XYZ file of C-alpha atoms in Angstrom:
608
model
C 109.249 130.774 153.619
C 107.138 128.714 151.192
C 107.644 131.391 148.533
C 111.425 131.299 148.991
C 111.417 127.512 148.981
C 109.421 127.445 145.733
C 111.738 130.054 144.213
C 114.819 127.990 145.129
C 113.234 124.826 143.706
C 112.502 126.601 140.412
C 116.096 127.928 140.272
C 117.414 124.379 140.794
C 115.057 123.108 138.072
C 116.230 125.765 135.612
C 119.871 124.989 136.421
C 119.431 121.248 135.909
C 117.583 121.796 132.616
C 120.317 124.141 131.382
C 122.923 121.397 131.845
C 120.976 118.929 129.685
C 121.285 118.465 125.943
C 118.688 120.106 123.698
C 116.666 116.888 123.094
C 116.735 115.856 126.759
C 115.676 119.362 127.806
C 112.698 119.393 125.393
C 111.512 115.959 126.584
C 111.877 116.935 130.248
C 109.799 120.115 129.773
C 107.135 118.190 127.835
C 106.749 115.651 130.662
C 106.110 118.333 133.297
C 102.573 118.379 134.729
C 102.251 122.134 134.237
C 100.188 124.389 132.009
C 101.531 125.429 128.610
C 102.054 128.995 129.851
C 104.187 127.745 132.769
C 106.198 125.472 130.483
C 106.950 128.394 128.155
C 108.115 130.506 131.126
C 110.459 127.723 132.274
C 111.799 127.261 128.730
C 112.527 130.989 128.393
C 114.309 131.053 131.755
C 116.427 128.057 130.718
C 117.399 129.753 127.439
C 118.380 132.916 129.335
C 120.452 130.826 131.751
C 122.242 129.121 128.864
C 122.962 132.506 127.259
C 124.367 133.867 130.532
C 126.562 130.806 131.030
C 127.990 131.029 127.514
C 128.772 134.746 127.957
C 130.327 134.078 131.374
C 132.591 131.415 129.903
C 133.509 133.819 127.150
C 132.623 131.289 124.512
C 132.153 133.101 121.234
C 130.869 130.794 118.501
C 132.000 131.297 114.943
C 130.030 133.363 112.451
C 128.881 130.225 110.617
C 127.667 128.632 113.873
C 125.784 131.800 114.826
C 124.081 131.868 111.412
C 123.067 128.212 111.703
C 121.763 128.703 115.252
C 119.828 131.815 114.195
C 118.345 130.015 111.195
C 117.340 127.013 113.323
C 115.740 129.274 115.943
C 113.867 131.261 113.289
C 112.669 128.048 111.640
C 111.484 126.676 115.007
C 109.602 129.899 115.769
C 108.044 129.877 112.292
C 106.991 126.251 112.796
C 105.404 127.047 116.162
C 103.566 130.051 114.714
C 102.361 127.999 111.745
C 101.202 125.199 114.053
C 99.210 127.641 116.175
C 97.705 129.194 113.032
C 96.562 125.811 111.699
C 95.178 124.979 115.126
C 93.027 128.109 114.890
C 91.830 127.027 111.441
C 90.486 123.757 112.876
C 87.181 125.390 113.610
C 85.460 122.067 114.127
C 87.788 120.899 116.943
C 85.975 122.892 119.605
C 82.610 122.190 117.948
C 83.145 118.426 118.149
C 84.001 118.677 121.840
C 80.820 120.622 122.556
C 78.655 118.194 120.545
C 80.165 115.193 122.315
C 79.596 116.825 125.725
C 75.969 117.823 125.107
C 74.641 115.061 122.819
C 76.878 112.062 123.443
C 79.075 109.895 121.241
C 76.219 108.685 119.014
C 75.568 112.151 117.549
C 79.274 113.002 117.672
C 80.072 110.036 115.408
C 78.071 111.650 112.571
C 80.094 114.877 112.701
C 83.393 113.007 112.975
C 82.420 111.000 109.883
C 81.430 114.200 108.044
C 84.774 115.816 108.908
C 86.604 112.705 107.654
C 84.723 112.845 104.328
C 85.538 116.555 104.033
C 89.275 115.865 104.330
C 88.903 112.921 101.950
C 87.309 115.071 99.224
C 89.931 117.785 99.702
C 92.603 115.178 98.925
C 90.616 113.991 95.866
C 90.205 117.523 94.532
C 93.913 118.329 94.874
C 94.915 115.185 92.956
C 92.510 115.770 90.054
C 93.171 119.498 89.889
C 96.936 119.040 89.931
C 97.286 116.229 87.381
C 94.315 116.852 85.070
C 92.888 120.363 85.288
C 96.093 122.420 85.364
C 97.617 120.664 82.289
C 94.293 121.036 80.444
C 94.358 124.804 81.062
C 97.543 124.956 78.962
C 95.786 123.421 75.939
C 92.280 124.806 76.521
C 90.408 126.620 73.776
C 88.298 129.718 74.532
C 84.705 129.103 75.598
C 82.292 130.836 73.201
C 79.122 129.947 75.135
C 77.396 132.622 77.208
C 76.889 132.267 80.968
C 73.295 132.817 82.126
C 73.426 131.598 85.741
C 71.105 128.640 85.198
C 74.204 126.532 84.570
C 74.849 126.531 88.326
C 71.714 124.381 88.753
C 71.673 122.355 85.508
C 75.394 121.930 84.860
C 74.734 122.344 81.128
C 75.292 125.267 78.764
C 78.447 127.217 79.570
C 79.868 124.505 81.841
C 79.776 122.002 78.948
C 82.886 123.656 77.449
C 84.894 123.843 80.694
C 87.275 121.597 82.632
C 84.331 120.478 84.745
C 83.450 117.676 82.302
C 85.235 114.818 80.564
C 84.324 115.961 77.040
C 86.393 119.167 77.294
C 89.704 117.367 77.911
C 92.007 116.912 74.930
C 93.416 113.648 73.587
C 96.634 115.311 72.410
C 100.047 115.310 74.012
C 100.508 118.726 75.634
C 103.837 120.415 74.985
C 104.521 124.162 75.214
C 108.125 124.041 73.958
C 109.530 122.401 70.870
C 111.622 119.355 71.783
C 110.659 120.027 75.398
C 108.847 117.865 77.976
C 105.398 116.636 76.926
C 102.318 115.556 78.861
C 100.200 112.682 77.525
C 96.648 113.550 78.610
C 95.297 110.062 77.825
C 97.760 108.371 80.172
C 97.459 111.162 82.749
C 93.668 110.804 82.833
C 93.504 107.032 83.232
C 96.487 106.774 85.600
C 95.274 109.646 87.798
C 91.844 108.060 88.176
C 93.337 104.565 88.622
C 95.949 105.559 91.207
C 93.355 107.677 93.004
C 91.037 104.685 93.438
C 93.943 102.536 94.642
C 94.810 105.199 97.249
C 91.122 105.436 98.244
C 91.029 101.659 98.680
C 94.098 101.693 100.936
C 92.877 104.705 102.951
C 89.475 103.097 103.554
C 91.080 99.779 104.432
C 93.516 101.276 106.943
C 90.825 103.597 108.359
C 88.518 100.620 108.951
C 91.361 98.638 110.546
C 92.327 101.575 112.782
C 88.722 102.180 113.807
C 88.217 98.454 114.418
C 91.305 98.352 116.631
C 90.190 101.386 118.633
C 86.616 100.245 119.180
C 86.774 96.437 119.280
C 90.194 95.163 120.376
C 91.751 98.178 122.094
C 93.438 96.956 125.297
C 92.302 100.140 127.066
C 88.727 98.921 126.726
C 89.505 96.245 129.341
C 90.737 98.698 131.951
C 87.391 98.603 133.715
C 84.665 101.175 134.269
C 86.254 102.473 137.465
C 89.044 104.131 135.470
C 86.431 106.248 133.700
C 85.496 107.724 137.062
C 88.869 107.861 138.827
C 91.553 108.350 136.161
C 90.020 110.487 133.388
C 90.391 114.047 134.643
C 93.092 116.166 132.967
C 94.661 118.381 135.665
C 96.359 120.582 133.054
C 92.984 122.190 132.295
C 92.718 125.553 134.066
C 90.332 127.576 131.881
C 86.852 127.717 133.482
C 84.963 127.179 130.216
C 87.191 124.230 129.306
C 86.633 122.775 132.792
C 82.844 122.996 132.408
C 83.039 121.391 128.936
C 85.239 118.578 130.268
C 82.863 118.001 133.193
C 79.870 117.784 130.858
C 81.728 115.456 128.489
C 82.817 113.169 131.328
C 79.278 113.148 132.768
C 77.845 112.058 129.405
C 80.446 109.279 129.071
C 79.677 107.956 132.578
C 75.937 107.937 131.768
C 76.661 105.920 128.612
C 78.727 103.369 130.547
C 76.062 103.087 133.274
C 73.389 102.517 130.619
C 75.365 99.538 129.294
C 75.977 98.157 132.798
C 72.316 98.472 133.832
C 70.927 97.165 130.548
C 67.821 95.090 131.163
C 67.037 91.858 129.320
C 63.290 91.701 128.723
C 61.506 88.348 128.620
C 58.451 88.255 126.350
C 55.627 85.749 126.342
C 54.835 83.649 123.259
C 51.996 85.986 122.247
C 54.197 89.072 122.629
C 56.960 87.430 120.584
C 54.494 86.568 117.798
C 53.169 90.152 117.733
C 56.683 91.570 117.639
C 57.613 89.191 114.811
C 54.498 90.220 112.861
C 55.308 93.911 113.325
C 58.924 93.357 112.199
C 57.762 91.368 109.166
C 55.268 94.074 108.203
C 57.926 96.777 108.582
C 60.400 94.914 106.371
C 57.812 94.155 103.683
C 56.688 97.790 103.688
C 60.270 99.097 103.479
C 61.304 96.697 100.684
C 58.099 97.383 98.747
C 58.682 101.120 99.024
C 62.267 100.729 97.772
C 61.122 98.663 94.762
C 58.438 101.231 93.876
C 60.956 104.077 94.138
C 63.469 102.301 91.885
C 60.766 101.590 89.298
C 59.757 105.243 89.208
C 63.377 106.398 88.857
C 63.997 103.968 85.970
C 61.031 105.071 83.848
C 61.749 108.720 84.587
C 65.361 108.293 83.486
C 64.223 106.868 80.135
C 62.153 110.003 79.529
C 65.114 112.089 80.669
C 67.278 110.682 77.845
C 64.723 111.760 75.229
C 65.126 115.329 76.466
C 68.895 115.147 75.971
C 68.485 113.813 72.444
C 66.550 116.957 71.467
C 69.696 119.025 71.927
C 70.658 121.888 74.202
C 68.224 124.789 74.149
C 68.646 127.819 76.345
C 64.984 128.313 77.095
C 63.848 128.062 80.686
C 61.514 125.108 80.058
C 64.299 122.910 78.710
C 66.624 123.855 81.568
C 63.939 123.107 84.174
C 63.080 119.760 82.561
C 66.671 118.610 83.139
C 66.119 118.915 86.890
C 63.099 116.575 86.995
C 65.110 113.356 87.418
C 67.464 114.632 90.180
C 64.592 116.352 92.010
C 62.445 113.198 92.007
C 65.382 110.960 92.995
C 66.397 113.316 95.820
C 62.792 113.722 96.946
C 62.445 109.941 97.251
C 65.804 109.593 99.013
C 64.860 112.352 101.476
C 61.226 111.542 102.239
C 61.245 107.722 102.359
C 63.861 107.563 105.199
C 61.376 109.497 107.392
C 58.920 106.674 106.716
C 61.594 104.100 107.617
C 62.301 105.963 110.857
C 58.584 105.905 111.702
C 58.549 102.135 111.061
C 61.446 101.791 113.510
C 59.487 103.609 116.204
C 56.527 101.339 115.460
C 58.673 98.245 116.047
C 59.769 99.452 119.515
C 63.312 98.077 119.655
C 64.838 97.398 123.060
C 67.861 99.683 122.501
C 68.435 102.823 120.407
C 71.342 101.038 118.709
C 69.039 98.377 117.249
C 66.699 101.079 115.938
C 69.543 102.985 114.278
C 71.218 99.937 112.685
C 67.931 98.578 111.287
C 67.026 102.005 109.907
C 70.485 102.328 108.339
C 70.103 98.909 106.691
C 66.755 99.857 105.148
C 67.989 103.240 103.945
C 71.167 101.754 102.441
C 69.023 99.248 100.508
C 66.911 102.119 99.153
C 69.756 104.469 98.240
C 72.068 101.835 96.731
C 69.156 100.432 94.712
C 68.438 103.888 93.285
C 72.134 104.342 92.475
C 72.190 100.898 90.851
C 69.226 101.788 88.628
C 70.906 105.056 87.621
C 74.182 103.256 86.824
C 72.315 100.753 84.653
C 70.672 103.678 82.847
C 74.010 105.454 82.302
C 76.072 102.435 81.203
C 73.499 100.526 79.159
C 71.226 103.230 77.728
C 73.075 106.558 77.675
C 76.414 104.984 76.647
C 74.803 103.226 73.657
C 72.747 106.227 72.564
C 73.487 108.422 69.542
C 74.799 111.267 71.661
C 77.973 113.025 70.503
C 79.487 112.882 74.004
C 77.674 110.494 76.329
C 80.348 110.902 79.054
C 79.498 114.578 79.422
C 75.781 113.713 79.647
C 76.532 111.313 82.504
C 78.718 113.939 84.187
C 75.931 116.530 83.965
C 73.427 114.041 85.381
C 75.681 113.313 88.360
C 76.392 117.034 88.874
C 72.659 117.744 89.098
C 72.100 114.786 91.428
C 74.869 115.950 93.808
C 73.645 119.554 93.766
C 69.953 118.746 94.255
C 70.782 116.191 96.969
C 72.731 118.922 98.799
C 69.742 121.284 98.558
C 67.380 118.590 99.855
C 69.797 117.870 102.697
C 69.475 121.506 103.796
C 65.692 121.364 103.347
C 65.640 118.192 105.445
C 67.236 120.126 108.292
C 64.601 122.837 107.912
C 61.482 120.655 107.633
C 62.700 117.683 109.645
C 64.215 119.586 112.559
C 63.273 123.279 112.570
C 59.549 122.897 111.762
C 59.408 119.786 113.933
C 60.714 121.887 116.851
C 58.091 124.574 116.192
C 55.314 121.962 116.113
C 56.632 120.163 119.201
C 56.899 123.316 121.275
C 53.759 125.224 120.194
C 51.070 122.926 118.721
C 51.732 119.404 120.054
C 53.693 120.074 123.219
C 53.670 116.399 124.150
C 55.991 115.654 121.207
C 58.738 117.864 122.602
C 61.965 118.599 120.764
C 63.093 116.189 118.012
C 66.131 113.942 118.304
C 68.920 113.981 115.738
C 68.332 111.220 113.141
C 71.760 109.601 112.941
C 70.938 106.856 110.451
C 69.214 109.103 107.914
C 71.911 111.780 108.023
C 74.794 109.313 107.753
C 73.254 107.592 104.740
C 72.802 111.009 103.083
C 76.564 111.469 103.335
C 77.326 107.988 101.979
C 74.884 108.462 99.082
C 76.458 111.802 98.097
C 79.970 110.348 98.357
C 78.979 107.394 96.159
C 77.719 109.766 93.454
C 80.960 111.765 93.731
C 83.103 108.654 93.248
C 81.080 107.540 90.226
C 81.290 111.036 88.738
C 85.073 111.456 89.082
C 85.650 109.735 85.719
C 83.087 111.969 83.967
C 83.553 115.177 86.001
C 87.058 115.381 87.549
C 86.313 118.487 89.647
C 83.245 116.973 91.326
C 85.141 116.332 94.620
C 85.676 120.114 94.909
C 81.927 120.715 94.637
C 81.254 117.972 97.175
C 83.875 119.462 99.513
C 82.095 122.838 99.512
C 78.740 121.112 100.054
C 80.070 119.114 103.034
C 81.543 122.243 104.597
C 78.170 124.013 104.416
C 76.332 120.905 105.673
C 78.691 120.698 108.668
C 77.840 124.187 109.911
C 74.130 123.970 109.037
C 73.785 120.654 110.885
C 75.741 122.034 113.837
C 73.434 125.038 114.171
C 70.314 122.942 113.611
C 71.440 120.370 116.176
C 72.068 122.909 118.936
C 68.961 125.010 118.277
C 66.357 122.431 117.243
C 67.291 119.043 118.718
C 67.499 117.560 122.165
C 70.014 114.978 123.448
C 68.923 111.337 123.034
C 66.339 110.374 125.640
C 68.115 107.056 126.126
C 71.836 107.692 126.544
C 73.887 104.880 124.999
C 77.489 104.277 124.020
C 78.375 103.832 120.334
C 81.943 102.612 120.313
C 81.494 100.628 117.070
C 79.388 103.166 115.130
C 82.287 104.897 113.345
C 83.563 101.480 112.260
C 80.100 100.660 110.888
C 80.058 103.929 108.916
C 83.457 103.114 107.417
C 82.305 99.631 106.496
C 79.170 100.937 104.768
C 81.281 103.473 102.867
C 83.597 100.659 101.774
C 80.938 98.059 101.040
C 78.655 98.417 99.155
C 79.486 102.044 98.234
C 83.158 101.973 97.198
C 83.182 98.395 95.888
C 80.104 99.170 93.783
C 81.826 102.272 92.383
C 84.864 100.153 91.461
C 82.571 97.801 89.527
C 80.958 100.689 87.634
C 84.346 102.263 86.869
C 85.755 98.906 85.734
C 82.890 98.356 83.290
C 83.294 101.910 81.950
C 87.068 101.628 81.456
C 87.277 98.094 80.055
C 83.930 97.460 78.316
C 82.381 100.669 77.001
C 83.429 102.434 73.817
C 84.328 106.127 74.332
C 82.659 108.860 72.310
C 84.124 109.573 68.888
C 83.999 113.352 69.085
C 85.073 114.319 72.607
C 87.286 113.467 75.547
C 90.845 112.199 75.882
C 89.954 108.671 74.677
C 88.153 109.570 71.447
C 88.756 107.093 68.631
C 89.774 104.202 70.925
C 87.920 100.936 71.381
C 87.961 101.433 75.157
C 89.589 103.717 77.709
C 91.987 100.941 78.713
C 93.198 100.697 75.092
C 95.283 103.817 75.767
C 97.433 101.783 78.187
C 97.812 98.915 75.682
C 98.958 101.324 72.959
C 101.416 102.938 75.358
C 102.922 99.533 76.228
C 103.294 98.718 72.509
C 105.170 102.002 72.087
C 107.504 101.185 75.000
C 108.417 97.805 73.478
C 110.623 99.655 70.988
C 112.766 101.206 73.756
C 115.333 99.004 75.509
C 115.389 101.238 78.599
C 111.709 100.496 79.311
C 111.762 96.713 78.871
C 111.169 96.305 82.607
C 107.867 98.219 82.362
C 106.745 95.944 79.503
C 107.761 92.862 81.519
C 105.789 94.002 84.578
C 102.728 94.703 82.412
C 102.720 91.317 80.632
C 103.851 89.104 83.552
C 102.154 90.763 86.507
C 99.374 93.221 85.644
C 97.721 91.155 82.871
C 98.654 87.759 84.326
C 95.715 86.010 86.016
C 98.015 83.479 87.694
C 99.866 86.292 89.499
C 96.645 87.647 90.989
C 95.558 84.126 91.961
C 98.842 83.568 93.831
C 98.622 87.038 95.386
C 95.039 86.407 96.546
C 96.102 83.064 98.047
C 98.941 84.706 99.991
C 96.655 87.476 101.254
C 94.006 84.977 102.412
C 96.684 82.897 104.146
C 98.034 85.941 105.994
C 94.481 86.957 106.972
C 93.839 83.458 108.322
C 97.064 83.530 110.364
C 96.213 86.940 111.812
C 92.719 85.710 112.603
C 94.170 82.789 114.561
C 96.529 85.145 116.409
C 93.594 87.376 117.341
C 91.601 84.381 118.609
C 94.565 83.323 120.738
C 94.933 86.810 122.170
C 91.222 86.911 122.972
C 91.548 83.657 124.896
C 94.602 84.978 126.762
C 92.801 88.258 127.566
C 89.813 86.329 128.895
C 92.023 84.257 131.185
C 93.931 87.289 132.440
C 90.658 89.064 133.264
C 89.495 85.967 135.163
C 92.752 86.071 137.144
C 92.181 89.763 137.905
C 88.704 88.965 139.187
C 90.098 86.184 141.387
């Protein structure tokens, strides 16, 4: 009887869905609390019912209508197949779920950030390859240098005469047909880089705002901890493995919430406070002193590195190996010193893991950004004023080697810092146990590599492609190392704001510092006389000024000239714009404060 009743109910459901319009029918099927397989069965039955009804009525659509319906159905099927194919390509989707279930949101935030950077560099590579590299291929001259294989590590030799570096790009207007369309490489180069940085600025800004909204002012955060226990389960999950993964993920989230609820506030005596202050002071002095010593060593080594470049390019092994001294030393310092900072954090004995991670991140960011600052000073004030024929290519090769060697040291860090540490903790010193995943050190490795990539885009346009490949390898190496060598954090804690902190560190000081370096390069420095798209100009920005002077002779482009003189180069316009932006920010800040007050009062009413 129950079977017949269920059968009749399904027949009624199919009949009612068949009488709906196409949009209403799709929405109704989507809202059903059934599995995807069941929804597809119902949809197919509805389509069969509609076909039967149309045949029964004898309605024969016209040939044109049949063609349109067939094309729409084929397009919908192709879209569904393509969507499923791309879903299969998202190999990290399942990996992220497993990491979040086993190791918590703190470790998961690192892999989410890495995946975001991977997509970001893919976008960067496509822009540079489409607007710079492909047009340059049309005007490229044959490369007469021989490839030995060492170029993969040094970036010199054969790669010097390829689209990898600034010096290979032409300053001519590319045109394959007489009286046909032309492509000004000077304008393409500076506008591609300029528009790219503007897009990066907007993407970072909106990503930070979105992350801030999710993790700080999301209304769902005030729904109470009971909803985590009572209203989180997804009843559409039927696969046993997916059920176990969801159970583990939910269990980890509940542990994180309970840790916050049961957080203890420790009261220290005066003597204990003084000792803790002394330990903190010692740790900060030691970390700052180590950073200063590292920057000093990098500076003097970079001066010696320039002398090697001035001797010319020799193909002997000794010369090629000497080029790797600076990147190896810089990467060795950036890899080894953070382990020392992490040890200092354990020595300080912070009350929560979050405090330990944020303090360690602050110390590492001071070290890495200081090293990058020293290198930028060396490139812009020493290399750029040297007697080199193409100083931009020298800078591009330096950055290529730094990115490559940093990637190698990142893999070695996983081996020595996690694999060997597991061997030692499980065989020699059993009391140590398995290591925990160092979130601060690994995140700052990503930010450091991304900073070098941004700086190098002007001197090596295809650098984002190299960084994209490196991030893809790092993702899978870190995933394997995490699951085989590391244990979940001993103290489970929730990191709702960590992704926002990563975005903020990527924006400031990383991206804003890169904008400063790029601005000095474009507006202040004189390009090389014998290479690159800006050869013979007083500065890279002079190409835009010359283009505007050319447009002044054409009446159709007077509006472009007006925008350039009255908006882009007008300081008063930017002052007014900045004033408006600050006013809007202040108004939004006041609105947020008012909403916080209202939320507080509503929560008090709920408690009452």
